[in-house]
Amino acid sequence: MSETRLVPILYVEKHDVRGEPRWTGRAELVGVMRQDVLILTVNGVLTAVRNRCPHRNVPILRGRLDAAAGTLECPSHGWELKLDGPELVGWPVVERDGALFLVLGPLPTAPCGGNGAESCKIGLP
């Protein structure tokens, strides 16, 4: 069984993109990860992806999200990137005491009420 690691997301900033809230920040765990991330609400669940288009290396913050299709359109060239595909790897995000954490490994149930990903549907201000 793989170990779960919670990676703190630092320098979190809230953005309003076409009426929907999004957040940017840096997921950083010394020796494990340092990644600028975009946090989206997809079907009520917080998901983090790398905040860069894999083709043009531009920020994807302003891209059009299609939650039903699970895609985010690159605002630079219009390509639709799958949130769970090889180009954008989506990580679950949980909140603990007002701080956001990216989850590496199995989703922990403790901060979400004990029901797995379904109970991690949270709303941030």
PDB file of C-alpha atoms in Angstrom:
ATOM      1  CA  MET A   1       0.000   0.000   0.000  1.00  0.00           C
ATOM      2  CA  SER A   2       1.449   3.401  -0.940  1.00  0.00           C
ATOM      3  CA  GLU A   3       1.959   6.117   1.616  1.00  0.00           C
ATOM      4  CA  THR A   4      -0.233   9.204   1.521  1.00  0.00           C
ATOM      5  CA  ARG A   5       1.568  12.525   1.577  1.00  0.00           C
ATOM      6  CA  LEU A   6      -0.119  15.876   1.967  1.00  0.00           C
ATOM      7  CA  VAL A   7       1.829  18.588   0.160  1.00  0.00           C
ATOM      8  CA  PRO A   8       1.141  22.116   1.432  1.00  0.00           C
ATOM      9  CA  ILE A   9      -0.015  24.590  -1.204  1.00  0.00           C
ATOM     10  CA  LEU A  10       1.678  27.908  -0.449  1.00  0.00           C
ATOM     11  CA  TYR A  11       1.105  31.452  -1.724  1.00  0.00           C
ATOM     12  CA  VAL A  12      -2.551  30.735  -2.564  1.00  0.00           C
ATOM     13  CA  GLU A  13      -4.318  33.457  -4.557  1.00  0.00           C
ATOM     14  CA  LYS A  14      -8.000  33.460  -5.473  1.00  0.00           C
ATOM     15  CA  HIS A  15      -9.093  34.391  -9.005  1.00  0.00           C
ATOM     16  CA  ASP A  16     -12.487  34.862 -10.633  1.00  0.00           C
ATOM     17  CA  VAL A  17     -12.584  33.358 -14.146  1.00  0.00           C
ATOM     18  CA  ARG A  18     -15.882  33.759 -15.998  1.00  0.00           C
ATOM     19  CA  GLY A  19     -17.763  33.810 -12.686  1.00  0.00           C
ATOM     20  CA  GLU A  20     -16.135  30.703 -11.212  1.00  0.00           C
ATOM     21  CA  PRO A  21     -13.538  30.747  -8.434  1.00  0.00           C
ATOM     22  CA  ARG A  22     -10.075  29.348  -9.085  1.00  0.00           C
ATOM     23  CA  TRP A  23      -6.914  29.425  -7.028  1.00  0.00           C
ATOM     24  CA  THR A  24      -3.225  29.423  -7.858  1.00  0.00           C
ATOM     25  CA  GLY A  25      -0.356  28.508  -5.572  1.00  0.00           C
ATOM     26  CA  ARG A  26       2.795  26.459  -5.182  1.00  0.00           C
ATOM     27  CA  ALA A  27       2.693  22.873  -3.942  1.00  0.00           C
ATOM     28  CA  GLU A  28       5.976  22.359  -2.164  1.00  0.00           C
ATOM     29  CA  LEU A  29       7.401  19.482  -0.144  1.00  0.00           C
ATOM     30  CA  VAL A  30      11.186  19.522   0.226  1.00  0.00           C
ATOM     31  CA  GLY A  31      12.801  16.675  -1.686  1.00  0.00           C
ATOM     32  CA  VAL A  32       9.478  15.517  -3.167  1.00  0.00           C
ATOM     33  CA  MET A  33       7.732  18.244  -5.146  1.00  0.00           C
ATOM     34  CA  ARG A  34       7.790  21.918  -6.087  1.00  0.00           C
ATOM     35  CA  GLN A  35       5.070  22.758  -8.592  1.00  0.00           C
ATOM     36  CA  ASP A  36       3.022  25.836  -9.468  1.00  0.00           C
ATOM     37  CA  VAL A  37      -0.574  24.646  -9.501  1.00  0.00           C
ATOM     38  CA  LEU A  38      -4.004  25.754 -10.618  1.00  0.00           C
ATOM     39  CA  ILE A  39      -6.841  24.621  -8.351  1.00  0.00           C
ATOM     40  CA  LEU A  40     -10.220  24.088  -9.996  1.00  0.00           C
ATOM     41  CA  THR A  41     -13.581  22.981  -8.692  1.00  0.00           C
ATOM     42  CA  VAL A  42     -14.631  20.063 -10.893  1.00  0.00           C
ATOM     43  CA  ASN A  43     -18.109  18.716 -10.096  1.00  0.00           C
ATOM     44  CA  GLY A  44     -17.802  20.125  -6.576  1.00  0.00           C
ATOM     45  CA  VAL A  45     -14.398  18.537  -5.881  1.00  0.00           C
ATOM     46  CA  LEU A  46     -11.156  20.539  -5.659  1.00  0.00           C
ATOM     47  CA  THR A  47      -8.547  19.372  -8.172  1.00  0.00           C
ATOM     48  CA  ALA A  48      -5.033  20.733  -8.771  1.00  0.00           C
ATOM     49  CA  VAL A  49      -3.173  20.634 -12.085  1.00  0.00           C
ATOM     50  CA  ARG A  50       0.149  22.106 -13.201  1.00  0.00           C
ATOM     51  CA  ASN A  51      -0.542  25.749 -14.101  1.00  0.00           C
ATOM     52  CA  ARG A  52       1.235  25.527 -17.448  1.00  0.00           C
ATOM     53  CA  CYS A  53       0.244  24.371 -20.907  1.00  0.00           C
ATOM     54  CA  PRO A  54       2.476  21.397 -21.738  1.00  0.00           C
ATOM     55  CA  HIS A  55       2.811  22.628 -25.346  1.00  0.00           C
ATOM     56  CA  ARG A  56       3.445  26.356 -25.014  1.00  0.00           C
ATOM     57  CA  ASN A  57       4.446  26.611 -21.328  1.00  0.00           C
ATOM     58  CA  VAL A  58       1.976  29.453 -20.709  1.00  0.00           C
ATOM     59  CA  PRO A  59      -0.318  29.733 -17.659  1.00  0.00           C
ATOM     60  CA  ILE A  60      -3.673  27.990 -18.114  1.00  0.00           C
ATOM     61  CA  LEU A  61      -5.498  29.892 -15.353  1.00  0.00           C
ATOM     62  CA  ARG A  62      -7.818  31.633 -17.842  1.00  0.00           C
ATOM     63  CA  GLY A  63      -8.625  28.475 -19.837  1.00  0.00           C
ATOM     64  CA  ARG A  64     -12.251  27.430 -20.354  1.00  0.00           C
ATOM     65  CA  LEU A  65     -13.206  24.535 -18.078  1.00  0.00           C
ATOM     66  CA  ASP A  66     -15.662  21.889 -19.293  1.00  0.00           C
ATOM     67  CA  ALA A  67     -16.315  19.957 -16.073  1.00  0.00           C
ATOM     68  CA  ALA A  68     -18.683  17.494 -17.766  1.00  0.00           C
ATOM     69  CA  ALA A  69     -16.035  16.520 -20.316  1.00  0.00           C
ATOM     70  CA  GLY A  70     -13.180  16.778 -17.812  1.00  0.00           C
ATOM     71  CA  THR A  71     -11.201  19.186 -19.998  1.00  0.00           C
ATOM     72  CA  LEU A  72      -9.518  22.565 -19.724  1.00  0.00           C
ATOM     73  CA  GLU A  73      -8.896  24.579 -22.868  1.00  0.00           C
ATOM     74  CA  CYS A  74      -5.513  26.254 -23.211  1.00  0.00           C
ATOM     75  CA  PRO A  75      -6.144  30.019 -23.505  1.00  0.00           C
ATOM     76  CA  SER A  76      -3.114  30.387 -25.799  1.00  0.00           C
ATOM     77  CA  HIS A  77      -3.831  27.894 -28.579  1.00  0.00           C
ATOM     78  CA  GLY A  78      -7.242  26.397 -27.793  1.00  0.00           C
ATOM     79  CA  TRP A  79      -6.235  22.777 -27.294  1.00  0.00           C
ATOM     80  CA  GLU A  80      -8.467  20.849 -24.939  1.00  0.00           C
ATOM     81  CA  LEU A  81      -6.397  19.211 -22.222  1.00  0.00           C
ATOM     82  CA  LYS A  82      -7.861  16.285 -20.275  1.00  0.00           C
ATOM     83  CA  LEU A  83      -7.670  16.842 -16.530  1.00  0.00           C
ATOM     84  CA  ASP A  84      -6.914  13.150 -16.002  1.00  0.00           C
ATOM     85  CA  GLY A  85      -4.824  12.689 -19.136  1.00  0.00           C
ATOM     86  CA  PRO A  86      -1.082  12.428 -19.629  1.00  0.00           C
ATOM     87  CA  GLU A  87      -0.620  16.180 -20.251  1.00  0.00           C
ATOM     88  CA  LEU A  88      -2.431  17.503 -17.165  1.00  0.00           C
ATOM     89  CA  VAL A  89      -2.291  15.164 -14.191  1.00  0.00           C
ATOM     90  CA  GLY A  90      -5.020  16.084 -11.717  1.00  0.00           C
ATOM     91  CA  TRP A  91      -4.332  15.704  -7.996  1.00  0.00           C
ATOM     92  CA  PRO A  92      -7.023  15.807  -5.318  1.00  0.00           C
ATOM     93  CA  VAL A  93      -6.892  18.786  -2.955  1.00  0.00           C
ATOM     94  CA  VAL A  94      -8.102  18.792   0.651  1.00  0.00           C
ATOM     95  CA  GLU A  95      -8.561  21.576   3.171  1.00  0.00           C
ATOM     96  CA  ARG A  96      -7.378  21.362   6.764  1.00  0.00           C
ATOM     97  CA  ASP A  97      -7.823  24.280   9.167  1.00  0.00           C
ATOM     98  CA  GLY A  98      -8.140  26.761   6.291  1.00  0.00           C
ATOM     99  CA  ALA A  99      -4.999  25.561   4.482  1.00  0.00           C
ATOM    100  CA  LEU A 100      -4.970  23.659   1.177  1.00  0.00           C
ATOM    101  CA  PHE A 101      -2.999  20.469   0.587  1.00  0.00           C
ATOM    102  CA  LEU A 102      -2.338  18.481  -2.569  1.00  0.00           C
ATOM    103  CA  VAL A 103      -2.758  14.741  -1.977  1.00  0.00           C
ATOM    104  CA  LEU A 104      -0.064  12.359  -3.212  1.00  0.00           C
ATOM    105  CA  GLY A 105      -1.135   8.749  -2.806  1.00  0.00           C
ATOM    106  CA  PRO A 106      -4.530   7.460  -1.681  1.00  0.00           C
ATOM    107  CA  LEU A 107      -7.073  10.112  -0.736  1.00  0.00           C
ATOM    108  CA  PRO A 108      -7.184  10.487   3.055  1.00  0.00           C
ATOM    109  CA  THR A 109     -10.632  10.174   4.588  1.00  0.00           C
ATOM    110  CA  ALA A 110      -9.977  11.981   7.882  1.00  0.00           C
ATOM    111  CA  PRO A 111     -10.175  15.609   6.669  1.00  0.00           C
ATOM    112  CA  CYS A 112     -13.211  14.923   4.522  1.00  0.00           C
ATOM    113  CA  GLY A 113     -15.555  13.215   6.937  1.00  0.00           C
ATOM    114  CA  GLY A 114     -14.632   9.593   6.309  1.00  0.00           C
ATOM    115  CA  ASN A 115     -16.365   8.993   2.978  1.00  0.00           C
ATOM    116  CA  GLY A 116     -13.443   9.340   0.553  1.00  0.00           C
ATOM    117  CA  ALA A 117     -13.442  11.695  -2.439  1.00  0.00           C
ATOM    118  CA  GLU A 118     -17.214  12.189  -2.417  1.00  0.00           C
ATOM    119  CA  SER A 119     -17.043  13.788   1.021  1.00  0.00           C
ATOM    120  CA  CYS A 120     -14.248  16.157  -0.067  1.00  0.00           C
ATOM    121  CA  LYS A 121     -16.745  18.416  -1.820  1.00  0.00           C
ATOM    122  CA  ILE A 122     -15.949  21.668  -0.104  1.00  0.00           C
ATOM    123  CA  GLY A 123     -16.542  25.292  -0.876  1.00  0.00           C
ATOM    124  CA  LEU A 124     -13.902  27.913  -0.257  1.00  0.00           C
ATOM    125  CA  PRO A 125     -14.664  31.607   0.181  1.00  0.00           C
TER     126      PRO A 125
END
